[in-house]
Each structure stands twice: as C-alpha cells, then as structure tokens.
CSV table of C-alpha atoms and ligand atoms in Angstrom, one decimal:
chain,number,residue,atom,x,y,z
R,51,UNK,CA,20.3,216.2,94.1
R,52,UNK,CA,23.9,215.6,95.1
R,53,UNK,CA,24.4,212.6,97.1
R,54,UNK,CA,25.8,214.8,98.9
R,55,UNK,CA,23.2,217.1,100.4
R,56,UNK,CA,21.1,216.8,102.7
R,57,UNK,CA,17.1,215.7,102.5
R,58,UNK,CA,14.1,217.9,102.1
R,59,UNK,CA,12.0,216.5,104.9
R,60,UNK,CA,8.6,218.2,105.0
R,61,UNK,CA,6.0,217.0,108.6
R,62,UNK,CA,3.3,217.4,108.7
R,63,UNK,CA,1.1,217.6,111.5
R,64,UNK,CA,-2.3,218.8,113.8
R,65,UNK,CA,-1.7,219.3,117.0
R,66,UNK,CA,0.9,220.0,119.8
R,67,UNK,CA,3.3,218.4,117.0
R,68,UNK,CA,7.0,217.7,120.3
R,69,UNK,CA,7.8,215.1,117.6
R,70,UNK,CA,8.2,218.2,114.5
R,71,UNK,CA,10.3,220.1,116.8
R,72,UNK,CA,12.4,216.6,117.7
R,73,UNK,CA,12.9,216.2,114.3
R,74,UNK,CA,13.8,220.0,113.7
R,75,UNK,CA,16.4,219.9,116.6
R,76,UNK,CA,18.5,217.0,114.3
R,77,UNK,CA,18.2,218.6,111.0
R,78,UNK,CA,21.5,218.5,110.1
R,79,UNK,CA,23.6,216.9,106.8
R,80,UNK,CA,21.9,213.6,106.5
R,81,UNK,CA,18.0,216.1,106.2
R,82,UNK,CA,16.0,219.2,106.3
R,83,UNK,CA,13.2,219.9,107.4
R,84,UNK,CA,11.6,222.6,104.7
R,85,UNK,CA,8.0,223.0,105.6
R,86,UNK,CA,5.9,221.6,108.5
R,87,UNK,CA,2.1,221.4,107.2
R,88,UNK,CA,-0.8,221.7,109.2
R,89,UNK,CA,-4.8,220.7,108.2
R,90,UNK,CA,-5.2,222.6,110.8
R,91,UNK,CA,-4.2,226.6,111.4
R,92,UNK,CA,-5.0,226.8,114.9
R,93,UNK,CA,-2.1,223.2,115.7
R,94,UNK,CA,0.1,225.5,118.2
R,95,UNK,CA,3.0,222.6,116.9
R,96,UNK,CA,2.2,225.6,113.7
R,97,UNK,CA,3.7,229.0,116.1
R,98,UNK,CA,6.3,227.5,117.6
R,99,UNK,CA,7.2,227.0,113.4
R,100,UNK,CA,7.5,230.3,112.4
R,101,UNK,CA,9.1,231.8,116.0
R,102,UNK,CA,11.8,228.9,114.3
R,103,UNK,CA,12.3,230.5,111.2
R,104,UNK,CA,10.7,227.3,109.9
R,105,UNK,CA,8.7,227.9,106.3
R,106,UNK,CA,4.7,226.2,107.3
R,107,UNK,CA,2.3,225.4,105.4
R,108,UNK,CA,-1.4,226.0,106.8
R,109,UNK,CA,-5.5,224.5,105.7
R,110,UNK,CA,-8.1,223.2,106.7
R,111,UNK,CA,-9.9,220.5,104.5
R,112,UNK,CA,-12.8,221.9,106.1
R,113,UNK,CA,-15.5,223.8,103.1
R,114,UNK,CA,-13.2,222.5,100.4
R,115,UNK,CA,-13.2,218.7,100.5
R,116,UNK,CA,-10.5,216.2,100.6
R,117,UNK,CA,-9.4,217.0,97.3
R,118,UNK,CA,-9.0,219.9,96.6
R,119,UNK,CA,-7.4,220.1,100.5
R,120,UNK,CA,-4.4,217.1,99.0
R,121,UNK,CA,-3.9,218.8,96.2
R,122,UNK,CA,-3.0,222.3,97.7
R,123,UNK,CA,-1.3,220.5,100.2
R,124,UNK,CA,0.9,218.5,97.3
R,125,UNK,CA,1.7,221.6,95.4
R,126,UNK,CA,2.8,223.6,98.5
R,127,UNK,CA,5.2,220.3,99.8
R,128,UNK,CA,6.5,220.4,95.5
R,129,UNK,CA,7.6,224.2,95.9
R,130,UNK,CA,9.0,223.4,98.8
R,131,UNK,CA,11.3,220.6,97.2
R,132,UNK,CA,10.4,218.7,99.6
R,133,UNK,CA,11.8,214.5,98.7
R,134,UNK,CA,10.4,213.5,101.5
R,135,UNK,CA,7.7,213.2,104.0
R,136,UNK,CA,7.6,212.9,107.8
R,137,UNK,CA,4.4,213.0,109.7
R,138,UNK,CA,4.6,213.7,113.0
R,139,UNK,CA,0.5,213.4,115.1
R,140,UNK,CA,-0.7,214.4,111.7
R,141,UNK,CA,-4.2,212.7,112.3
R,142,UNK,CA,-5.6,212.7,109.1
R,143,UNK,CA,-5.6,209.8,106.6
R,144,UNK,CA,-3.9,210.9,103.4
R,145,UNK,CA,-6.4,209.4,100.2
R,146,UNK,CA,-4.3,205.8,98.2
R,147,UNK,CA,-3.8,208.7,96.0
R,148,UNK,CA,-1.7,210.8,97.7
R,149,UNK,CA,0.4,208.1,99.4
R,150,UNK,CA,0.2,206.9,95.4
R,151,UNK,CA,1.5,210.0,94.3
R,152,UNK,CA,4.6,209.6,97.2
R,153,UNK,CA,5.2,206.1,97.6
R,154,UNK,CA,7.7,205.3,99.5
R,155,UNK,CA,8.5,208.0,100.3
R,156,UNK,CA,6.3,208.9,103.7
R,157,UNK,CA,6.1,208.5,106.9
R,158,UNK,CA,4.5,208.7,110.3
R,159,UNK,CA,5.7,207.7,113.9
R,160,UNK,CA,2.9,205.5,116.0
R,161,UNK,CA,3.0,205.4,119.6
R,162,UNK,CA,2.9,201.6,119.8
R,163,UNK,CA,4.7,198.3,119.0
R,164,UNK,CA,3.6,197.9,116.1
R,165,UNK,CA,1.7,195.4,114.2
R,166,UNK,CA,0.0,195.5,117.9
R,167,UNK,CA,-2.4,198.2,118.6
R,168,UNK,CA,-2.7,199.9,114.7
R,169,UNK,CA,-4.8,202.7,115.2
R,170,UNK,CA,-6.2,205.4,117.9
R,171,UNK,CA,-6.2,204.8,121.8
R,172,UNK,CA,-3.5,202.9,121.6
R,173,UNK,CA,-1.4,203.1,124.8
R,174,UNK,CA,-5.0,202.4,127.1
R,175,UNK,CA,-5.0,199.1,124.9
R,176,UNK,CA,-2.1,198.1,125.8
R,177,UNK,CA,-2.7,198.4,129.7
R,178,UNK,CA,-5.9,196.9,129.1
R,179,UNK,CA,-4.0,194.2,127.5
R,180,UNK,CA,-1.3,193.4,129.6
R,181,UNK,CA,0.8,193.5,128.3
R,182,UNK,CA,4.7,193.8,129.3
R,183,UNK,CA,5.5,197.2,127.9
R,184,UNK,CA,4.3,199.7,124.5
R,185,UNK,CA,5.8,201.3,122.4
R,186,UNK,CA,6.7,203.0,120.0
R,187,UNK,CA,6.9,202.6,115.0
R,188,UNK,CA,8.7,204.5,112.3
R,189,UNK,CA,6.4,203.3,109.6
R,190,UNK,CA,6.6,203.9,106.2
R,191,UNK,CA,2.5,205.2,104.7
R,192,UNK,CA,1.0,202.6,103.3
R,193,UNK,CA,-2.6,202.5,101.6
R,194,UNK,CA,-3.6,200.2,105.0
R,195,UNK,CA,-3.9,202.5,108.2
R,196,UNK,CA,-0.4,202.4,110.6
R,197,UNK,CA,0.6,198.7,107.9
R,198,UNK,CA,3.4,199.8,106.5
R,199,UNK,CA,7.2,198.5,107.0
R,200,UNK,CA,7.9,198.8,110.6
R,201,UNK,CA,11.7,200.8,109.7
R,202,UNK,CA,12.8,201.5,113.8
R,203,UNK,CA,10.3,200.6,117.8
R,204,UNK,CA,11.5,201.8,120.6
R,205,UNK,CA,10.3,199.4,123.8
R,206,UNK,CA,9.1,201.5,127.0
R,207,UNK,CA,8.7,198.6,130.3
R,208,UNK,CA,4.8,199.7,131.0
R,209,UNK,CA,4.0,199.8,135.4
R,210,UNK,CA,2.0,198.2,137.8
R,211,UNK,CA,0.8,201.8,138.8
R,212,UNK,CA,0.6,203.8,134.4
R,213,UNK,CA,-2.0,204.8,133.6
R,214,UNK,CA,-2.2,205.8,129.5
R,215,UNK,CA,-1.3,208.9,129.6
R,216,UNK,CA,1.9,208.4,132.2
R,217,UNK,CA,2.3,205.7,129.6
R,218,UNK,CA,1.7,207.8,126.7
R,219,UNK,CA,4.7,210.3,128.8
R,220,UNK,CA,7.2,208.1,128.6
R,221,UNK,CA,6.7,207.3,125.6
R,222,UNK,CA,6.5,210.6,124.0
R,223,UNK,CA,9.9,210.6,125.4
R,224,UNK,CA,10.7,207.8,123.0
R,225,UNK,CA,9.2,208.6,120.3
R,226,UNK,CA,12.1,212.0,120.6
R,227,UNK,CA,14.3,210.8,119.6
R,228,UNK,CA,13.9,207.1,117.2
R,229,UNK,CA,12.1,209.5,114.9
R,230,UNK,CA,15.2,211.0,114.2
R,231,UNK,CA,17.2,208.4,114.2
R,232,UNK,CA,15.3,207.0,111.8
R,233,UNK,CA,14.3,209.2,109.2
R,234,UNK,CA,18.2,209.8,108.7
R,235,UNK,CA,18.8,205.9,108.1
R,236,UNK,CA,15.8,206.7,106.1
R,237,UNK,CA,16.4,209.0,103.9
R,238,UNK,CA,20.4,207.6,103.5
R,239,UNK,CA,19.1,204.6,102.4
C,321,GAR,C1,2.2,211.7,119.5
C,321,GAR,O1,2.6,210.4,120.3
C,321,GAR,C2,2.0,210.1,117.9
C,321,GAR,O2,2.9,209.1,118.6
C,321,GAR,C3,0.8,209.9,118.2
C,321,GAR,O3,0.8,211.5,118.1
C,321,GAR,C4,1.3,211.6,119.2
C,321,GAR,C5,1.1,213.9,118.5
C,321,GAR,O4,2.5,214.3,118.8
C,321,GAR,N1,0.4,209.8,116.3
C,321,GAR,C6,-0.4,209.3,116.3
C,321,GAR,O5,-1.3,208.7,116.7
C,321,GAR,C7,-0.5,208.9,114.7
C,321,GAR,N2,-1.4,207.2,114.9
C,321,GAR,P1,2.7,215.6,118.5
C,321,GAR,O6,1.9,216.0,118.5
C,321,GAR,O7,3.5,216.6,120.2
C,321,GAR,O8,4.1,215.3,118.2
C-alpha cells in the first residue's frame, strides 16, 4: 500500500447500522469500507450493505463458540485486506486475543462522554446523574471495556424534558458526524 492509497476499513455491526451507513457515505481518499461484518446474520444494517454492493460477512457465535467465531471473523477481515476495524454498534465483547491481533487498529463509537458511563444505558445514566450534557466518543479499543484512548468527543446538551430516547436520537445525529471525521484523522496519522 502506498501512502496515498485509501486505508481499508472493515465495519463491525450488530444491528441497525446507522453509524456504518455514515462511515460508508463518507468514504473517499482517506478510507474505503472493504467489509461490513456482523455477529447477527439478521442485522438490518447487513441488508442495507448488500443493497449498496458492499462486501458482507455474517456469522453467529452461537453453536460454534467464541474462539471459532473470532477465528473466522479474523480470516474474513484479512481476506478483505482490512487495515482497520471500526466497531459501529457492535454489541459483543472482543476477546483479549482478538484485540491483541489488531492492536491499535480497532476503534469504537460509544454513546457517552468517556470516561463517563462506560458500558450500557449511557443516556439514562447521564440524565439520572443530572448531567448538563451527554454525547458520544470515538476511542481506540483495548482489553478494557470502553477504556482506550479517546480520539474525539461530541457534546449534546441535556434538556429538562429529555428521556433516554430523545437524548439518544440527538446524540446519534452527532455520532454520524463525529465518527467519519475522527476515522479519517485516525487512518491518516
Ligand atoms: C450507537 O448509538 C452506538 O454508539 C451504540 O449503539 C448504537 C448503534 O446504532 N454503541 C454502543 O452502545 C457500544 N457499546 P447503529 O447500529 O445505528 O449505528
């Protein structure tokens, strides 16, 4: 790969895939999406990717176990020539072995202002805490859940009448802006 070639990015999803769509829409000289992979063969985002002509890989770990599943995923990523992995609503924990294989080349988008609210139910927790703002963060994936270096954040003010759903909707719009912008910077660095 010459320094002027776009980076090859594989996007991992588990569901709707709206962040994956935002990443695909922003493809260009910085990166190309070479694979959309899912641990859920019924993920809505996979159907969208297929209609867009993107390469897809779908495999459930159910019945084969985590090690065989991740080995097959790793093989698919390498066959696609991926340089980087972007987690986009991928709701399964990657093993330490997998993270080590791709060290420094996996990023994730998380719906909170990290380091606050790692894990699930981030918007409800931000509202319950009385925070003035919620938001989203893009970070490097390490063995620690939602714990790697933060590459970028976007803040969204919390309104008095917000519930987790209304806040999530406004944060999601910011996710769609933040993720492609941060990914472009990350693969250029
Ligand atoms: C997004 O809000 C993303 O930040 C979150 O899941 C949603 C996926 O939506 N990810 C996590 O909670 C990861 N822990 P999408 O499938 O429409 O991109």
